[in-house]
CSV table of C-alpha atoms in Angstrom, one decimal:
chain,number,residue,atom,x,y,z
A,26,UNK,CA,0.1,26.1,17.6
A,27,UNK,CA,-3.6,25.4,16.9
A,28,UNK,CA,-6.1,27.9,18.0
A,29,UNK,CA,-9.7,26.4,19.2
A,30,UNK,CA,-12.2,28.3,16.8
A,31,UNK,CA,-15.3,26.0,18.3
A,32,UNK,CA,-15.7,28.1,21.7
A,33,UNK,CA,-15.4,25.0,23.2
A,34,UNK,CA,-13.3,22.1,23.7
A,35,UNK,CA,-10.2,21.9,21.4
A,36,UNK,CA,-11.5,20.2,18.2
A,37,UNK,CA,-10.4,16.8,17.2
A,38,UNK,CA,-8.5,17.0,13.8
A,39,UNK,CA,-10.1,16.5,10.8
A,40,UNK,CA,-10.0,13.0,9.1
A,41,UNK,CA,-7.9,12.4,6.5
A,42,UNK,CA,-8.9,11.2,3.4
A,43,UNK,CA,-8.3,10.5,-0.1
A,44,UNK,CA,-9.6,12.8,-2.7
A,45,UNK,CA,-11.6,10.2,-4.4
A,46,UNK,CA,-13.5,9.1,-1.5
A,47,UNK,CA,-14.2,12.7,-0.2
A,48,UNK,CA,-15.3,12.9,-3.9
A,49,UNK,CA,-17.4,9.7,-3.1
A,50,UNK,CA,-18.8,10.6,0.7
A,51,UNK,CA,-20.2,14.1,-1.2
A,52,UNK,CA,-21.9,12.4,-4.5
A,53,UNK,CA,-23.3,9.4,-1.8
A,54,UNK,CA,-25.2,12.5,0.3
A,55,UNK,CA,-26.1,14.2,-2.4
A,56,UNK,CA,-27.9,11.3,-3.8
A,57,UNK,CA,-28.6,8.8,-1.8
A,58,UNK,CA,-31.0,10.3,1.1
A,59,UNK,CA,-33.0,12.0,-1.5
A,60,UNK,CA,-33.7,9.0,-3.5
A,61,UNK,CA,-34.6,7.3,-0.4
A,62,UNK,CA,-37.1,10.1,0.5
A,63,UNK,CA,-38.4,10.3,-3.2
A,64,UNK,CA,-39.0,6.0,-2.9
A,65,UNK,CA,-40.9,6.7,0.6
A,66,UNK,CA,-42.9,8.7,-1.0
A,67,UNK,CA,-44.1,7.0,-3.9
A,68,UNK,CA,-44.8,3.8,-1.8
A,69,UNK,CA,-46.6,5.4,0.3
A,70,UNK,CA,-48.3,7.6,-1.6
A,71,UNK,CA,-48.0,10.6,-0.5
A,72,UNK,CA,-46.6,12.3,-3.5
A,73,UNK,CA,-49.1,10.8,-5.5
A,74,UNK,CA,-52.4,11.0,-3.3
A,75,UNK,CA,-55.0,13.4,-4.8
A,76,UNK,CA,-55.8,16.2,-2.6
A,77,UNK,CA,-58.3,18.7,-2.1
A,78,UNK,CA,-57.8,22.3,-3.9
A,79,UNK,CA,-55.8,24.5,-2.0
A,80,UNK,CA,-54.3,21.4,0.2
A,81,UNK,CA,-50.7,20.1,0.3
A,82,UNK,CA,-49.9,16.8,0.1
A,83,UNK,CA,-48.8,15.0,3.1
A,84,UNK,CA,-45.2,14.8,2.5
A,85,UNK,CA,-44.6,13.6,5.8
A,86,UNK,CA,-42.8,10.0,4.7
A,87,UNK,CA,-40.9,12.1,2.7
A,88,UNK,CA,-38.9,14.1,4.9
A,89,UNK,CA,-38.8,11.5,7.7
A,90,UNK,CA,-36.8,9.1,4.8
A,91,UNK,CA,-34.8,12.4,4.4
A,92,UNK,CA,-33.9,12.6,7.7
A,93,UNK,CA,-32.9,9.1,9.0
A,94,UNK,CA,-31.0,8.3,5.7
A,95,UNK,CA,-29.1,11.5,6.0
A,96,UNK,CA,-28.7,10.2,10.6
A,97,UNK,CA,-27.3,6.9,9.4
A,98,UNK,CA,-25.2,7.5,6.6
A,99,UNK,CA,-24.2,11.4,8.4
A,100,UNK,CA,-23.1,8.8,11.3
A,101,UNK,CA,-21.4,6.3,9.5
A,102,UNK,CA,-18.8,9.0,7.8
A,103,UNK,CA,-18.7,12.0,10.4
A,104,UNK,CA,-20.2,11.3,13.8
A,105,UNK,CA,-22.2,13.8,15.5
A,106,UNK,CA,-19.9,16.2,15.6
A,107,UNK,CA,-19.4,16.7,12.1
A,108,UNK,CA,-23.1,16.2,12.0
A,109,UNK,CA,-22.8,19.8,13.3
A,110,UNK,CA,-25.3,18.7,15.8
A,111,UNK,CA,-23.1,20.9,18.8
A,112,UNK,CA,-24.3,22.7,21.5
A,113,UNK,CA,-22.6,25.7,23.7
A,114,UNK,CA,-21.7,28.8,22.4
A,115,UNK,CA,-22.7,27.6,18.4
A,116,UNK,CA,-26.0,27.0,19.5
A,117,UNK,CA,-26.3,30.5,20.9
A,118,UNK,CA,-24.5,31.8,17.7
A,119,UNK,CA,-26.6,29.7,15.6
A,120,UNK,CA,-29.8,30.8,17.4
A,121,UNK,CA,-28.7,34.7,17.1
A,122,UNK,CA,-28.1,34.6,13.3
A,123,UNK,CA,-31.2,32.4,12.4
A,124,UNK,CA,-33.1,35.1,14.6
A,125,UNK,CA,-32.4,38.1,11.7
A,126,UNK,CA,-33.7,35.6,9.1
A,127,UNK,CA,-37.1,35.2,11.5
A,128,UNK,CA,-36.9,39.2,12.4
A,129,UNK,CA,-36.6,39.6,8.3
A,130,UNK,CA,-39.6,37.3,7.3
A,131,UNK,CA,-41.4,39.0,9.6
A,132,UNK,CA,-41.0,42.3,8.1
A,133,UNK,CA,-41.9,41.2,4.7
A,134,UNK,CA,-45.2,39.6,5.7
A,135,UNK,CA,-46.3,43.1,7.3
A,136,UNK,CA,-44.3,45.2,4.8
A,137,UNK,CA,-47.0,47.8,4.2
A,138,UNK,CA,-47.4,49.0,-0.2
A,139,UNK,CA,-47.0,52.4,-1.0
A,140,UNK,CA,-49.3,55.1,0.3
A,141,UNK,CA,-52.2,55.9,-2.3
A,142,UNK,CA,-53.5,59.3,-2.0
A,143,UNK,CA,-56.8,60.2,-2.9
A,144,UNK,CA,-59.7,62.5,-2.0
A,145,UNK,CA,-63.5,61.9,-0.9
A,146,UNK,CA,-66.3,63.3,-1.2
A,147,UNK,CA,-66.0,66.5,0.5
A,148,UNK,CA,-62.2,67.3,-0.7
A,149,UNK,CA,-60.5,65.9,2.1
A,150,UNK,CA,-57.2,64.0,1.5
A,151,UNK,CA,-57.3,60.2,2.2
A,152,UNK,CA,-53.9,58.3,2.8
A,153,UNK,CA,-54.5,54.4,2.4
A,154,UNK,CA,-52.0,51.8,3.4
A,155,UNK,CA,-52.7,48.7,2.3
A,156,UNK,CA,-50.8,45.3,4.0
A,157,UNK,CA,-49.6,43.3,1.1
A,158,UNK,CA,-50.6,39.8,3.6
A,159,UNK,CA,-53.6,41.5,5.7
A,160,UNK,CA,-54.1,39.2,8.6
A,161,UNK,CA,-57.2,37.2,8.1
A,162,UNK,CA,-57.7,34.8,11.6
A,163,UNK,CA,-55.4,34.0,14.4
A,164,UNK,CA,-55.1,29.9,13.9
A,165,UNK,CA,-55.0,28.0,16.8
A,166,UNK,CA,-56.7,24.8,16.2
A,167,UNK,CA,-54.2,22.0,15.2
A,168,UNK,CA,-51.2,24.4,16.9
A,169,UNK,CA,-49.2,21.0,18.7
A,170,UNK,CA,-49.6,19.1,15.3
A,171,UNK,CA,-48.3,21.8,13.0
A,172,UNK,CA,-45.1,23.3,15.1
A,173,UNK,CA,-44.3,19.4,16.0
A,174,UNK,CA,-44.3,18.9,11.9
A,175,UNK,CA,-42.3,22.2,11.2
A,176,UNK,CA,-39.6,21.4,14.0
A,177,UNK,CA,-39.3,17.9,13.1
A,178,UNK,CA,-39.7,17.1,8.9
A,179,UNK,CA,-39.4,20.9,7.6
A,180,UNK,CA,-36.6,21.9,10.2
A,181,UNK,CA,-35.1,18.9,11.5
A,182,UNK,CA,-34.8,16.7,8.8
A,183,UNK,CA,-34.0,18.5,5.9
A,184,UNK,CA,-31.3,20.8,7.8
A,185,UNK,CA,-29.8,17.8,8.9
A,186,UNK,CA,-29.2,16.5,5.2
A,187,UNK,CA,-28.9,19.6,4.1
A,188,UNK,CA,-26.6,21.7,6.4
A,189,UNK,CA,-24.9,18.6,8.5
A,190,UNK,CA,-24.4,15.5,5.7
A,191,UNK,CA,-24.2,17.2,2.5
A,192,UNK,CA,-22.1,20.3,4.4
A,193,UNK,CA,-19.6,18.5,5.5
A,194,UNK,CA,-19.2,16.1,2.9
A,195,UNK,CA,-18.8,18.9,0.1
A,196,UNK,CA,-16.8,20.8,2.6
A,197,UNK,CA,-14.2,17.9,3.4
A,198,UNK,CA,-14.1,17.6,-1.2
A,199,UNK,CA,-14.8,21.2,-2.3
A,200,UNK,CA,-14.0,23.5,0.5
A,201,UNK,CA,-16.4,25.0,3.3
A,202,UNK,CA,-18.0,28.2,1.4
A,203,UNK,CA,-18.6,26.0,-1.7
A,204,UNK,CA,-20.3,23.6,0.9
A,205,UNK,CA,-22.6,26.4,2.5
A,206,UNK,CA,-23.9,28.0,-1.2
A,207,UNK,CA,-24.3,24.2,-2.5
A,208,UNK,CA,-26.6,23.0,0.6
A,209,UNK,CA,-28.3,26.6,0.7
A,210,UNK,CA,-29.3,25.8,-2.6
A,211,UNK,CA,-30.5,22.4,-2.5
A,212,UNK,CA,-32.0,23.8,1.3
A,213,UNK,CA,-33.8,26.2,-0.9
A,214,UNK,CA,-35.2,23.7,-3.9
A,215,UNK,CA,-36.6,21.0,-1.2
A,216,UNK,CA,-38.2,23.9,0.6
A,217,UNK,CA,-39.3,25.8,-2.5
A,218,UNK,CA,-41.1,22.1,-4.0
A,219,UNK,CA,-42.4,21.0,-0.3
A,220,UNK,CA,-42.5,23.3,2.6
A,221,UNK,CA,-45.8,24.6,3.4
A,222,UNK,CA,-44.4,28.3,3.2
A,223,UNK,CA,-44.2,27.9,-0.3
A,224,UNK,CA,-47.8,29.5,-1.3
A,225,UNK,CA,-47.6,30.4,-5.3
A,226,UNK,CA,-45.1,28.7,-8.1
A,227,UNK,CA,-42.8,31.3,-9.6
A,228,UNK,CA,-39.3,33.4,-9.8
A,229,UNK,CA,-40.3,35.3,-6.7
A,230,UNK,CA,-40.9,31.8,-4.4
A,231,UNK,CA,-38.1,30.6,-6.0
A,232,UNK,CA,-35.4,33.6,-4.9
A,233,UNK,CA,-37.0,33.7,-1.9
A,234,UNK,CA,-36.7,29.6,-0.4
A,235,UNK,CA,-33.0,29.8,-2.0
A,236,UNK,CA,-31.9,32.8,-0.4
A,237,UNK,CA,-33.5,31.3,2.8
A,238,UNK,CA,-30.7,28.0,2.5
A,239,UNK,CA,-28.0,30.1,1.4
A,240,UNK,CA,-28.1,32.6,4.7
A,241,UNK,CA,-28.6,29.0,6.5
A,242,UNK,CA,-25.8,27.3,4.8
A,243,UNK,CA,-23.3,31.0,6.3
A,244,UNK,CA,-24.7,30.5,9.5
A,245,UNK,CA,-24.0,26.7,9.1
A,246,UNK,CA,-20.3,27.2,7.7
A,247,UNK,CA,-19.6,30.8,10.5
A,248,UNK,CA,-21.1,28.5,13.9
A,249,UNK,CA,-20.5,25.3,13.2
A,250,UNK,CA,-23.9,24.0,14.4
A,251,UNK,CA,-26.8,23.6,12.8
A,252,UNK,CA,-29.7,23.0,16.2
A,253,UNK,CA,-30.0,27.0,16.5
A,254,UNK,CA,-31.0,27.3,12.9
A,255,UNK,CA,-33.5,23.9,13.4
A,256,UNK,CA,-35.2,25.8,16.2
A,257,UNK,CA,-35.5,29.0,14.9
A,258,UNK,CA,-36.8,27.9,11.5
A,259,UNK,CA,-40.1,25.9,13.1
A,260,UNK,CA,-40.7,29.0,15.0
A,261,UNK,CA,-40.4,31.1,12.5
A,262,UNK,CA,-42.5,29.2,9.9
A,263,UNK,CA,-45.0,28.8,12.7
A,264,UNK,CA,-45.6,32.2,13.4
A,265,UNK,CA,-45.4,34.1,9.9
A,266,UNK,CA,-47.1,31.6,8.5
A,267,UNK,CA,-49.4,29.5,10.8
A,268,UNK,CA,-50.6,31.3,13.6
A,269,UNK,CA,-51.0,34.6,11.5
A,270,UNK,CA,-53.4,33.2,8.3
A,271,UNK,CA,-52.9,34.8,4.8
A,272,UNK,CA,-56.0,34.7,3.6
A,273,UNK,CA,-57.3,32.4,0.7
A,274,UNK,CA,-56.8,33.6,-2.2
A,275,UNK,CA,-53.4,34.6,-1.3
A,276,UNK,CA,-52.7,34.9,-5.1
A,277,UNK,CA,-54.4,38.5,-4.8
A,278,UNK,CA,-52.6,39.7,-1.6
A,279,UNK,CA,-49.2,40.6,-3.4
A,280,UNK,CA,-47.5,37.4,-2.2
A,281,UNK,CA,-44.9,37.5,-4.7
A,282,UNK,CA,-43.7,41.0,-3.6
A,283,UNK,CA,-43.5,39.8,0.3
A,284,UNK,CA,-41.1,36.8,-1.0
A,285,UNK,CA,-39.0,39.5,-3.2
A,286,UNK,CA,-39.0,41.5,-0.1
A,287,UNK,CA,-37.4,38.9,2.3
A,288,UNK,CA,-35.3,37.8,-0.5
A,289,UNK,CA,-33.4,40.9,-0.5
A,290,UNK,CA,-33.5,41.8,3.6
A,291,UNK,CA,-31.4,38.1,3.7
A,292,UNK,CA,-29.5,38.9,0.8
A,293,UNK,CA,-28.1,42.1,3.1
A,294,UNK,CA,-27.6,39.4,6.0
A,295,UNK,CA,-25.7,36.7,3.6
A,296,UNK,CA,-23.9,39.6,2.6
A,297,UNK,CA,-22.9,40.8,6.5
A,298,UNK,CA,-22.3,36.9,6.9
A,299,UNK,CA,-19.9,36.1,4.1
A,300,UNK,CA,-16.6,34.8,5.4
A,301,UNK,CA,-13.6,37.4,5.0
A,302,UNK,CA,-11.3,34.9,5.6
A,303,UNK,CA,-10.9,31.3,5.9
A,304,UNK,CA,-9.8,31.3,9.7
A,305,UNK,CA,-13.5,32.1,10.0
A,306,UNK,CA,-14.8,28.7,9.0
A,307,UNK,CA,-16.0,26.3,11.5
A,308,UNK,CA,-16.5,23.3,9.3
């Protein structure tokens, strides 16, 4: 006897196919969208516009080619199902597990340093505690534009190549936790090249945005649904790293140690997510 692991209706079973063209399906979304995405942008420029220093380049076309080749071709092999585009109880599960990745970004960008000790004038002892991302400015000029961008290119788009197409295609060829490390990682590269959050080039960024799609791709392969996740990230993004401004010349502001950090608060969560078993897997 089957037992329904989706907390809702009693799954269809799985498709079955040959080896070679689950083989096939995986090395198609793995490829094709991005190349897609990487044409959009050279046409239209984006990736190749100049830009002013300290701006990002609109990367818009990008993610949007992203997105709809990873709808079309998601639809064409798995339906929206296996899109993992479900609602019910892995939506609230979804939603409660992406909310300890936004409670841990969060505690990394107000992580206080050490205490320094030192004494003034008159011998008294002075404790300083010094943010490592001091709050410049609360931004809320351009609010609309920027959490309609995060929820739909950043969030929306990629997690839907990411965590639906290239998920379920590795999963139906190399198994479901080789499917959630594999789009975690290439999750973690697209947002480590072109997300806004990513600030300053180096190892720290680097651990950070790929720890970031690996804790995705275990909530991914533990719910089964990836619109909790979508939400979650555009909020999160928007308020650690929008409405609360790091200032300028973040390079000075110990950036690199708030990405370590969070790095290693959702290493602990990928670790408390990790599947014992493979009854847990909702593929």
């Amino acid at each position: 006897m089957t037992r329904n692991t989706t907390g809702g209706a009693q799954a269809s079973p799985p498709e079955l196919i040959s080896p070679a063209t689950a083989r096939n399906r995986a090395l198609a979304s793995m490829i094709l969208p991005p190349a897609l995405a990487l044409l959009a942008g050279l046409l239209s420029g984006s990736l190749l516009a100049p830009t002013p220093a300290g701006a990002l380049p609109n990367v818009a076309p990008v993610f949007a080619a992203l997105g709809v080749a990873a709808w079309f071709i998601g639809l064409r092999f798995y339906g929206l199902r296996g899109l993992a585009l479900r609602g019910g109880r892995p939506l609230f599960a979804g939603i409660g597990f992406a909310v300890l990745v936004w409670v841990a970004a969060l505690i990394g960008r107000f992580l206080p340093m050490l205490p320094q000790a030192s004494f003034n004038e008159i011998g008294q002892a002075v404790v300083e505690i010094t943010l490592h991302v001091p709050v410049i400015a609360y931004r809320s000029a351009g609010a609309g534009r920027a959490i309609a961008y995060l929820l739909l290119f950043e969030a929306f788009a990629t997690q839907l190549w990411a965590f639906g197409l290239v998920f379920r295609a590795l999963a139906g060829w190399r198994g479901g936790l080789t499917a959630a490390v594999v789009a975690g990682v290439l999750f973690g590269g697209i947002g480590y090249l072109l997300f806004r959050e990513s600030f300053v080039p180096g190892w720290p960024s680097l651990l950070y945005f790929l720890s970031w799609g690996i804790v995705y791709g275990m909530i991914r392969l533990r719910t089964g649904s990836i619109l909790g996740p979508i939400l979650i990230q555009a909020l999160q993004s928007f308020t650690v790293w929008f409405v609360l401004q790091p200032p300028d010349d973040i390079t000075r502001t110990g950036i690199e140690t708030v990405y370590l950090v969070v790095a290693v608060l959702l290493a602990v969560i990928t670790w408390r997510l990790w599947p014992r078993r493979e009854t847990d897997y909702r593929v």
